[in-house]
Short mmCIF file of C-alpha atoms in Angstrom, two decimals:
data_model
loop_
_atom_site.label_atom_id
_atom_site.label_comp_id
_atom_site.label_asym_id
_atom_site.label_seq_id
_atom_site.Cartn_x
_atom_site.Cartn_y
_atom_site.Cartn_z
CA UNK A 2 0.79 0.67 4.27
CA UNK A 3 3.81 2.81 4.96
CA UNK A 4 7.32 1.56 4.55
CA UNK A 5 10.31 3.66 5.54
CA UNK A 6 14.03 2.95 5.92
CA UNK A 7 16.23 3.06 8.96
CA UNK A 8 17.95 6.38 9.56
CA UNK A 9 21.00 7.07 7.46
CA UNK A 10 23.50 9.91 7.67
CA UNK A 11 24.42 9.50 4.01
CA UNK A 12 24.60 12.83 2.18
CA UNK A 13 21.92 13.30 -0.43
CA UNK A 14 23.91 15.20 -3.00
CA UNK A 15 26.25 18.12 -3.33
CA UNK A 16 24.02 20.45 -1.28
CA UNK A 17 24.78 18.43 1.88
CA UNK A 18 21.20 17.43 2.70
CA UNK A 19 21.49 14.55 5.15
CA UNK A 20 18.57 12.58 6.52
CA UNK A 21 18.95 14.39 9.85
CA UNK A 22 18.88 17.83 8.25
CA UNK A 23 15.85 16.93 6.17
CA UNK A 24 13.94 15.66 9.20
CA UNK A 25 14.57 18.97 10.94
CA UNK A 26 13.77 21.03 7.83
CA UNK A 27 10.46 19.24 7.31
CA UNK A 28 9.32 19.31 10.95
CA UNK A 29 6.98 22.26 10.45
CA UNK A 30 5.46 20.66 7.36
CA UNK A 31 4.89 17.43 9.30
CA UNK A 32 3.17 19.35 12.08
CA UNK A 33 0.93 21.15 9.59
CA UNK A 34 0.04 17.93 7.78
CA UNK A 35 -0.52 16.09 11.04
CA UNK A 36 -3.00 18.73 12.18
CA UNK A 37 -4.74 18.62 8.81
CA UNK A 38 -4.92 14.83 8.99
CA UNK A 39 -6.35 14.84 12.51
CA UNK A 40 -8.92 17.39 11.39
CA UNK A 41 -10.27 15.31 8.51
CA UNK A 42 -9.78 11.72 9.73
CA UNK A 43 -13.04 10.21 10.93
CA UNK A 44 -13.30 7.63 13.68
CA UNK A 45 -14.71 4.26 12.63
CA UNK A 46 -15.15 0.97 14.43
CA UNK A 47 -13.83 -2.24 12.85
CA UNK A 48 -16.26 -4.43 14.78
CA UNK A 49 -19.22 -2.75 13.10
CA UNK A 50 -18.20 -4.22 9.73
CA UNK A 51 -17.82 -7.80 10.92
CA UNK A 52 -20.95 -10.03 10.70
CA UNK A 53 -20.37 -11.75 14.02
CA UNK A 54 -23.70 -13.59 13.78
CA UNK A 55 -22.24 -15.64 10.93
CA UNK A 56 -19.38 -16.86 13.11
CA UNK A 57 -19.20 -20.26 14.75
CA UNK A 58 -16.58 -22.53 16.28
CA UNK A 59 -13.97 -24.15 14.08
CA UNK A 60 -12.76 -27.69 14.56
CA UNK A 61 -9.92 -28.18 17.01
CA UNK A 62 -9.97 -27.43 20.72
CA UNK A 63 -13.65 -26.37 20.65
CA UNK A 64 -14.74 -29.26 18.45
CA UNK A 65 -16.56 -27.05 15.99
CA UNK A 66 -17.10 -27.30 12.26
CA UNK A 67 -14.12 -27.76 9.95
CA UNK A 68 -13.53 -25.06 7.35
CA UNK A 69 -14.75 -25.69 3.82
CA UNK A 70 -14.36 -23.41 0.85
CA UNK A 71 -18.08 -23.69 0.11
CA UNK A 72 -18.90 -21.88 3.36
CA UNK A 73 -17.94 -18.42 2.06
CA UNK A 74 -19.64 -15.99 -0.31
CA UNK A 75 -16.32 -14.30 -1.14
CA UNK A 76 -15.13 -14.89 -4.71
CA UNK A 77 -11.87 -16.78 -5.40
CA UNK A 78 -10.28 -13.54 -6.63
CA UNK A 79 -11.49 -11.69 -3.56
CA UNK A 80 -10.10 -14.42 -1.30
CA UNK A 81 -6.63 -14.28 -2.86
CA UNK A 82 -6.51 -10.51 -2.75
CA UNK A 83 -7.84 -10.29 0.82
CA UNK A 84 -5.17 -12.67 2.05
CA UNK A 85 -2.40 -10.70 0.33
CA UNK A 86 -3.78 -7.45 1.74
CA UNK A 87 -4.04 -8.91 5.24
CA UNK A 88 -0.58 -10.48 5.27
CA UNK A 89 0.84 -7.16 4.12
CA UNK A 90 -0.91 -5.40 7.00
CA UNK A 91 0.34 -8.06 9.42
CA UNK A 92 3.91 -6.84 9.09
CA UNK A 93 2.98 -3.65 10.95
CA UNK A 94 5.48 -4.25 13.81
CA UNK A 95 8.35 -4.21 11.31
CA UNK A 96 7.00 -1.14 9.54
CA UNK A 97 6.56 0.71 12.83
CA UNK A 98 10.10 -0.14 13.88
CA UNK A 99 11.50 1.23 10.66
CA UNK A 100 9.62 4.52 10.63
CA UNK A 101 10.12 5.08 14.36
CA UNK A 102 13.85 4.53 13.88
CA UNK A 103 13.89 6.87 10.91
CA UNK A 104 11.66 9.70 12.11
CA UNK A 105 12.04 9.37 15.88
CA UNK A 106 9.45 9.25 18.65
CA UNK A 107 9.40 12.93 19.61
CA UNK A 108 7.65 16.02 18.26
CA UNK A 109 5.35 16.04 15.26
CA UNK A 110 7.25 13.22 13.56
CA UNK A 111 6.79 10.93 16.56
CA UNK A 112 3.12 11.84 16.93
CA UNK A 113 2.57 10.97 13.28
CA UNK A 114 4.42 7.65 13.59
CA UNK A 115 2.21 6.52 16.46
CA UNK A 116 -1.01 7.83 14.93
CA UNK A 117 -0.26 6.11 11.63
CA UNK A 118 0.52 2.86 13.41
CA UNK A 119 -2.76 3.00 15.34
CA UNK A 120 -4.77 3.59 12.17
CA UNK A 121 -3.00 0.84 10.26
CA UNK A 122 -3.44 -1.57 13.16
CA UNK A 123 -7.21 -1.56 12.83
CA UNK A 124 -6.94 -2.58 9.17
CA UNK A 125 -5.42 -5.95 9.98
CA UNK A 126 -7.79 -6.45 12.90
CA UNK A 127 -10.86 -5.73 10.79
CA UNK A 128 -9.85 -7.84 7.79
CA UNK A 129 -8.89 -10.87 9.90
CA UNK A 130 -12.06 -10.70 11.97
CA UNK A 131 -14.15 -10.47 8.81
CA UNK A 132 -12.38 -13.39 7.13
CA UNK A 133 -12.75 -15.65 10.15
CA UNK A 134 -16.33 -14.71 11.01
CA UNK A 135 -17.46 -15.31 7.42
CA UNK A 136 -15.21 -18.36 6.94
CA UNK A 137 -13.78 -16.79 3.81
CA UNK A 138 -10.38 -18.48 4.21
CA UNK A 139 -8.84 -21.58 5.73
CA UNK A 140 -7.87 -20.36 9.23
CA UNK A 141 -5.02 -22.84 9.56
CA UNK A 142 -3.43 -21.88 6.26
CA UNK A 143 -3.92 -18.19 7.06
CA UNK A 144 -2.14 -18.50 10.39
CA UNK A 145 0.72 -20.48 8.87
CA UNK A 146 1.12 -17.87 6.16
CA UNK A 147 1.16 -15.11 8.79
CA UNK A 148 3.83 -16.89 10.80
CA UNK A 149 5.99 -17.53 7.74
CA UNK A 150 5.67 -13.98 6.45
CA UNK A 151 6.30 -12.22 9.76
CA UNK A 152 9.16 -14.57 10.64
CA UNK A 153 11.00 -13.24 7.60
CA UNK A 154 10.61 -9.64 8.80
CA UNK A 155 10.80 -6.73 6.41
CA UNK A 156 13.68 -4.79 4.88
CA UNK A 157 12.94 -1.66 2.90
CA UNK A 158 14.22 -1.22 -0.64
CA UNK A 159 14.86 2.41 0.27
CA UNK A 160 17.05 2.08 3.34
CA UNK A 161 19.72 4.38 1.93
CA UNK A 162 17.88 7.72 2.17
CA UNK A 163 14.95 9.47 3.77
CA UNK A 164 13.90 11.11 0.51
CA UNK A 165 13.60 7.74 -1.19
CA UNK A 166 11.45 6.58 1.71
CA UNK A 167 9.10 9.56 1.49
CA UNK A 168 8.87 9.21 -2.28
CA UNK A 169 8.06 5.53 -1.93
CA UNK A 170 5.24 5.90 0.56
CA UNK A 171 3.68 8.73 -1.45
CA UNK A 172 3.08 6.21 -4.23
CA UNK A 173 2.68 3.09 -2.11
CA UNK A 174 -0.08 4.44 0.10
CA UNK A 175 -2.12 5.22 -3.02
CA UNK A 176 -1.34 1.78 -4.44
CA UNK A 177 -2.62 0.20 -1.22
CA UNK A 178 -5.76 2.31 -1.32
CA UNK A 179 -6.45 1.14 -4.89
CA UNK A 180 -5.74 -2.48 -3.99
CA UNK A 181 -8.17 -2.42 -1.06
CA UNK A 182 -10.86 -0.60 -3.01
CA UNK A 183 -10.70 -2.97 -5.97
CA UNK A 184 -10.54 -6.01 -3.72
CA UNK A 185 -13.85 -4.92 -2.21
CA UNK A 186 -15.28 -4.38 -5.67
CA UNK A 187 -14.49 -7.94 -6.75
CA UNK A 188 -15.05 -9.70 -3.41
CA UNK A 189 -18.70 -10.51 -4.10
CA UNK A 190 -19.80 -9.44 -0.62
CA UNK A 191 -21.36 -5.98 -0.05
CA UNK A 192 -20.27 -5.81 3.58
CA UNK A 193 -16.70 -6.69 2.63
CA UNK A 194 -16.79 -3.87 0.09
CA UNK A 195 -17.97 -1.43 2.76
CA UNK A 196 -15.19 -2.49 5.11
CA UNK A 197 -12.48 -2.16 2.49
CA UNK A 198 -13.84 1.24 1.46
CA UNK A 199 -13.25 2.40 5.04
CA UNK A 200 -9.71 1.03 4.97
CA UNK A 201 -9.07 2.57 1.55
CA UNK A 202 -10.13 5.95 2.89
CA UNK A 203 -7.54 5.71 5.67
CA UNK A 204 -4.88 4.82 3.11
CA UNK A 205 -5.85 7.77 0.97
CA UNK A 206 -5.38 10.16 3.88
CA UNK A 207 -1.97 8.62 4.53
CA UNK A 208 -1.10 9.13 0.87
CA UNK A 209 -2.05 12.82 1.04
CA UNK A 210 0.19 13.27 4.09
CA UNK A 211 3.22 11.84 2.33
CA UNK A 212 2.44 13.43 -1.03
CA UNK A 213 2.38 16.86 0.61
CA UNK A 214 5.59 16.05 2.44
CA UNK A 215 7.19 15.07 -0.88
CA UNK A 216 6.00 18.37 -2.36
CA UNK A 217 7.84 20.23 0.38
CA UNK A 218 10.95 18.11 -0.20
CA UNK A 219 10.87 19.01 -3.90
CA UNK A 220 10.88 22.67 -2.91
CA UNK A 221 13.84 22.54 -0.53
CA UNK A 222 15.95 19.82 -2.19
CA UNK A 223 14.65 19.56 -5.77
CA UNK A 224 17.52 17.67 -7.35
CA UNK A 225 17.75 15.05 -4.61
CA UNK A 226 13.98 14.68 -4.42
CA UNK A 227 13.75 14.23 -8.19
CA UNK A 228 16.45 11.58 -8.02
CA UNK A 229 14.54 9.81 -5.27
CA UNK A 230 11.26 9.91 -7.22
CA UNK A 231 12.91 8.50 -10.34
CA UNK A 232 14.61 5.70 -8.41
CA UNK A 233 11.43 4.77 -6.53
CA UNK A 234 9.16 4.79 -9.58
CA UNK A 235 11.54 2.73 -11.71
CA UNK A 236 12.17 0.18 -8.96
CA UNK A 237 8.76 0.11 -7.28
CA UNK A 238 7.64 -3.05 -5.49
CA UNK A 239 4.58 -3.54 -3.30
CA UNK A 240 5.46 -4.13 0.37
CA UNK A 241 3.94 -7.62 0.34
CA UNK A 242 6.41 -8.95 -2.21
CA UNK A 243 7.94 -11.22 0.43
CA UNK A 244 4.69 -13.07 1.11
CA UNK A 245 5.00 -16.81 0.34
CA UNK A 246 3.44 -17.43 -3.08
CA UNK A 247 3.24 -13.69 -3.79
CA UNK A 248 4.12 -13.93 -7.49
CA UNK A 249 1.33 -16.41 -8.22
CA UNK A 250 -1.15 -14.39 -6.19
CA UNK A 251 -0.03 -11.15 -7.87
CA UNK A 252 -0.65 -12.71 -11.29
CA UNK A 253 -4.20 -13.66 -10.30
CA UNK A 254 -4.77 -10.20 -8.85
CA UNK A 255 -3.46 -8.58 -12.02
CA UNK A 256 -5.51 -10.67 -14.44
CA UNK A 257 -8.59 -10.21 -12.28
CA UNK A 258 -8.32 -6.43 -12.49
CA UNK A 259 -7.57 -5.72 -8.84
CA UNK A 260 -4.06 -4.34 -9.41
CA UNK A 261 -1.97 -4.51 -12.57
CA UNK A 262 0.37 -2.49 -14.75
CA UNK A 263 -2.40 -0.37 -16.25
CA UNK A 264 -3.79 0.48 -12.82
CA UNK A 265 -0.28 1.14 -11.48
CA UNK A 266 0.52 3.52 -14.33
CA UNK A 267 -2.83 5.30 -14.66
CA UNK A 268 -4.21 5.32 -11.11
CA UNK A 269 -1.11 5.42 -8.92
CA UNK A 270 1.96 6.88 -10.62
CA UNK A 271 0.34 9.47 -12.86
CA UNK A 272 -1.99 11.06 -10.28
CA UNK A 273 0.86 11.70 -7.82
CA UNK A 274 3.25 12.91 -10.52
CA UNK A 275 0.63 15.24 -12.00
CA UNK A 276 -0.37 16.63 -8.62
CA UNK A 277 3.26 17.49 -7.87
CA UNK A 278 3.94 18.69 -11.46
CA UNK A 279 7.05 16.51 -11.38
CA UNK A 280 7.59 16.44 -15.14
CA UNK A 281 7.14 20.23 -15.41
CA UNK A 282 9.57 21.28 -12.68
CA UNK A 283 12.24 23.55 -14.10
CA UNK A 284 15.46 25.05 -12.78
CA UNK A 285 16.90 21.69 -11.85
CA UNK A 286 20.60 21.02 -11.68
CA UNK A 287 22.33 18.30 -13.71
CA UNK A 288 21.39 15.54 -11.25
CA UNK A 289 17.75 16.52 -11.21
CA UNK A 290 17.50 16.93 -14.97
CA UNK A 291 18.97 13.48 -15.56
CA UNK A 292 16.54 11.94 -13.07
CA UNK A 293 13.57 13.77 -14.61
CA UNK A 294 14.52 12.53 -18.06
CA UNK A 295 14.96 8.95 -16.81
CA UNK A 296 11.53 9.15 -15.25
CA UNK A 297 9.91 10.30 -18.49
CA UNK A 298 11.54 7.52 -20.49
CA UNK A 299 10.49 4.92 -17.93
CA UNK A 300 6.88 6.10 -17.87
CA UNK A 301 6.66 5.87 -21.65
CA UNK A 302 7.99 2.32 -21.52
CA UNK A 303 5.66 1.36 -18.69
CA UNK A 304 2.67 2.64 -20.64
CA UNK A 305 3.74 0.42 -23.54
CA UNK A 306 4.03 -2.59 -21.22
CA UNK A 307 0.60 -1.81 -19.83
CA UNK A 308 -0.89 -1.79 -23.34
CA UNK A 309 0.56 -5.22 -24.01
CA UNK A 310 -0.84 -6.46 -20.71
CA UNK A 311 -4.26 -5.03 -21.61
CA UNK A 312 -4.20 -6.97 -24.87
CA UNK A 313 -3.23 -10.24 -23.17
CA UNK A 314 -5.87 -9.73 -20.50
CA UNK A 315 -8.59 -9.02 -23.08
CA UNK A 316 -7.62 -12.13 -25.06
CA UNK A 317 -7.67 -14.29 -21.94
CA UNK A 318 -11.08 -13.00 -20.87
CA UNK A 319 -12.44 -13.60 -24.36
CA UNK A 320 -11.23 -17.22 -24.27
CA UNK A 321 -12.84 -17.75 -20.86
CA UNK A 322 -16.12 -16.28 -22.09
CA UNK A 323 -16.03 -18.53 -25.15
CA UNK A 324 -15.47 -21.61 -22.99
CA UNK A 325 -18.34 -20.70 -20.70
CA UNK A 326 -20.73 -20.16 -23.62
CA UNK A 327 -19.74 -23.52 -25.09
CA UNK A 328 -20.49 -25.39 -21.86
#
């Protein structure tokens, strides 16, 4: 998913780069990346990944069969992760509003905003249809969770600058790709894995778009872009953090190996930072050098936290294995 802030005219440092100036300066890059994206993105149909033949009426108006957890092949971990992924996708109207307000609805920026929204829209459609057709989740609880989550709306952590927004989505799109891919891996249903692989591929293309945009920003406003990267990495939160019960679900997702500190450090942060050579960029001013140093210190600390998590996870899995063997 993509999250961007509302437009701000706040200056981004001593060079006078405002959000408006940056949007204009990056217009050609957006057009180039948009054309590249349209050239490599492949059409796919959500309905082809939904086993409609498994579907049947639920209880209620149609007097069908009540939902029961035993009706689904999806694993408990897969169910939790699928719901989190879907509820995150459900906030698309808020996300669209924010990026349309930020980037505008005209030119290459506007074309990208609408294209991205259309591609993201099919993710929620496909996941919900799959969950309901296969009876993987309680439909009543799912709808209540959707209503609660969307009723709260969404407010970006990066509403103070465009560069922070671009930096955030460069990492967040990759994080979402990883979350979808690993959810499919642990879902226990081959068709579900195929569907989430399709969605993950879309998210990867979105990541490349924003990563390349961030690369251009580092070239024209290196100090401000470095500051934005450092702030985003050190304060990163997934967009679904406002989902009711998110912390408990996130703990299950982390322990289950879908998304955790080790994955965040090794498979999300490091690949983007290495691709952009962020830690090797020289010629920075004082602001950029401070931000680059803060980033390095944070990454070292995060790696240490990830090692501790790995140890706790291994110990927990060993205890579970021991209990199962004793039964």
